[in-house]
Amino acid sequence: MSQIPSDPVVRAFVDAVNSGDRDAFYALLAPGATMTDDGSERDLDQWVDREIFSSDGRMNVESESDGGRDLVAAYTNSTWGTMRTRWRFTVDGGRITRFDTGQA
């Protein structure tokens, strides 16, 4: 059973990923938002399309810390299968300015 993140913005991020709702996902991002994958800066739009929306990405949150802005999740997509991942979010003014993900 997936844990529900306590931070409302991060919770909406997980919901948007799990429902495949690209519009809701992008509405949560601040202009100029950035991200990393396994410590490397990535082009957010290309990464999100490839790793989430074109490959049916899903997050099953296992645990949280930092008020719900640091998650460990089983992340599944049709490219890589399921892997244990860590997600860290920077939220400002109710929008995500940065997220960092990688294997946990």
Coordinates of C-alpha atoms in Angstrom, one line a residue:
M1 CA 0.0 0.0 0.0
S2 CA 1.4 3.4 -1.0
Q3 CA 2.0 6.0 1.6
I4 CA 0.4 9.4 0.9
P5 CA 3.0 12.3 1.1
S6 CA 2.2 14.8 3.7
D7 CA 3.3 17.8 1.7
P8 CA 0.3 18.8 -0.5
V9 CA 2.4 19.9 -3.5
V10 CA 4.4 16.6 -3.5
R11 CA 1.2 14.7 -3.0
A12 CA -0.3 16.4 -6.1
F13 CA 3.0 15.5 -8.0
V14 CA 2.6 11.8 -7.1
D15 CA -1.1 11.9 -8.0
A16 CA -0.3 13.5 -11.4
V17 CA 2.4 10.9 -12.2
N18 CA 0.2 8.0 -11.2
S19 CA -2.8 9.3 -13.2
G20 CA -0.7 10.1 -16.2
D21 CA -2.0 13.7 -16.1
R22 CA 0.6 15.8 -17.9
D23 CA -1.3 19.0 -17.5
A24 CA -1.6 18.6 -13.7
F25 CA 2.0 17.7 -13.5
Y26 CA 3.3 20.8 -15.3
A27 CA 0.9 23.0 -13.4
L28 CA 2.8 22.0 -10.2
L29 CA 6.2 23.2 -11.7
A30 CA 7.5 26.7 -11.2
P31 CA 8.8 28.4 -14.4
G32 CA 12.4 27.3 -15.0
A33 CA 12.1 24.3 -12.7
T34 CA 15.1 21.9 -12.8
M35 CA 15.8 18.3 -12.0
T36 CA 18.5 15.7 -11.7
D37 CA 18.5 11.9 -12.2
D38 CA 21.2 9.9 -10.3
G39 CA 23.1 13.2 -9.7
S40 CA 23.2 14.4 -13.3
E41 CA 21.3 17.5 -14.5
R42 CA 18.7 16.5 -17.1
D43 CA 16.5 18.4 -19.5
L44 CA 13.3 18.3 -17.5
D45 CA 10.8 18.2 -20.5
Q46 CA 12.7 15.4 -22.2
W47 CA 13.2 13.4 -19.1
V48 CA 9.6 13.7 -17.9
D49 CA 8.3 12.6 -21.4
R50 CA 10.7 9.6 -21.6
E51 CA 10.7 8.4 -18.0
I52 CA 7.1 9.2 -16.9
F53 CA 4.5 9.9 -19.6
S54 CA 5.7 7.9 -22.6
S55 CA 6.6 4.9 -20.4
D56 CA 3.6 4.8 -18.1
G57 CA 5.5 5.8 -14.9
R58 CA 4.0 5.1 -11.5
M59 CA 5.2 5.9 -8.0
N60 CA 4.4 3.7 -4.9
V61 CA 5.6 5.8 -2.0
E62 CA 7.2 3.7 0.7
S63 CA 8.4 6.4 3.2
E64 CA 8.8 10.1 3.6
S65 CA 10.9 12.6 5.6
D66 CA 11.5 16.3 5.6
G67 CA 7.7 17.0 5.9
G68 CA 6.9 14.9 2.8
R69 CA 9.5 16.5 0.6
D70 CA 11.9 13.6 0.6
L71 CA 10.4 10.3 -0.6
V72 CA 11.5 6.7 -1.1
A73 CA 9.3 5.0 -3.7
A74 CA 9.1 2.0 -5.8
Y75 CA 9.1 3.6 -9.2
T76 CA 7.8 1.6 -12.2
N77 CA 7.8 2.3 -15.9
S78 CA 7.6 0.2 -19.0
T79 CA 11.3 0.9 -19.9
W80 CA 13.0 0.0 -16.7
G81 CA 10.5 -2.0 -14.7
T82 CA 10.4 -1.4 -11.0
M83 CA 13.3 0.1 -9.0
R84 CA 13.6 1.6 -5.5
T85 CA 14.1 5.4 -5.9
R86 CA 14.6 8.5 -3.8
W87 CA 12.8 11.8 -4.7
R88 CA 13.7 15.1 -3.1
F89 CA 11.6 18.2 -3.8
T90 CA 12.2 21.9 -3.4
V91 CA 8.9 23.7 -3.1
D92 CA 8.5 27.5 -3.2
G93 CA 5.2 29.4 -3.3
G94 CA 3.2 26.2 -3.7
R95 CA 5.2 25.1 -6.8
I96 CA 8.1 22.7 -7.4
T97 CA 11.3 24.6 -8.4
R98 CA 13.5 21.5 -8.4
F99 CA 13.3 17.7 -7.9
D100 CA 16.1 15.2 -7.6
T101 CA 15.6 11.5 -8.2
G102 CA 17.8 8.5 -8.4
Q103 CA 18.1 4.9 -7.2
A104 CA 17.8 4.6 -3.4

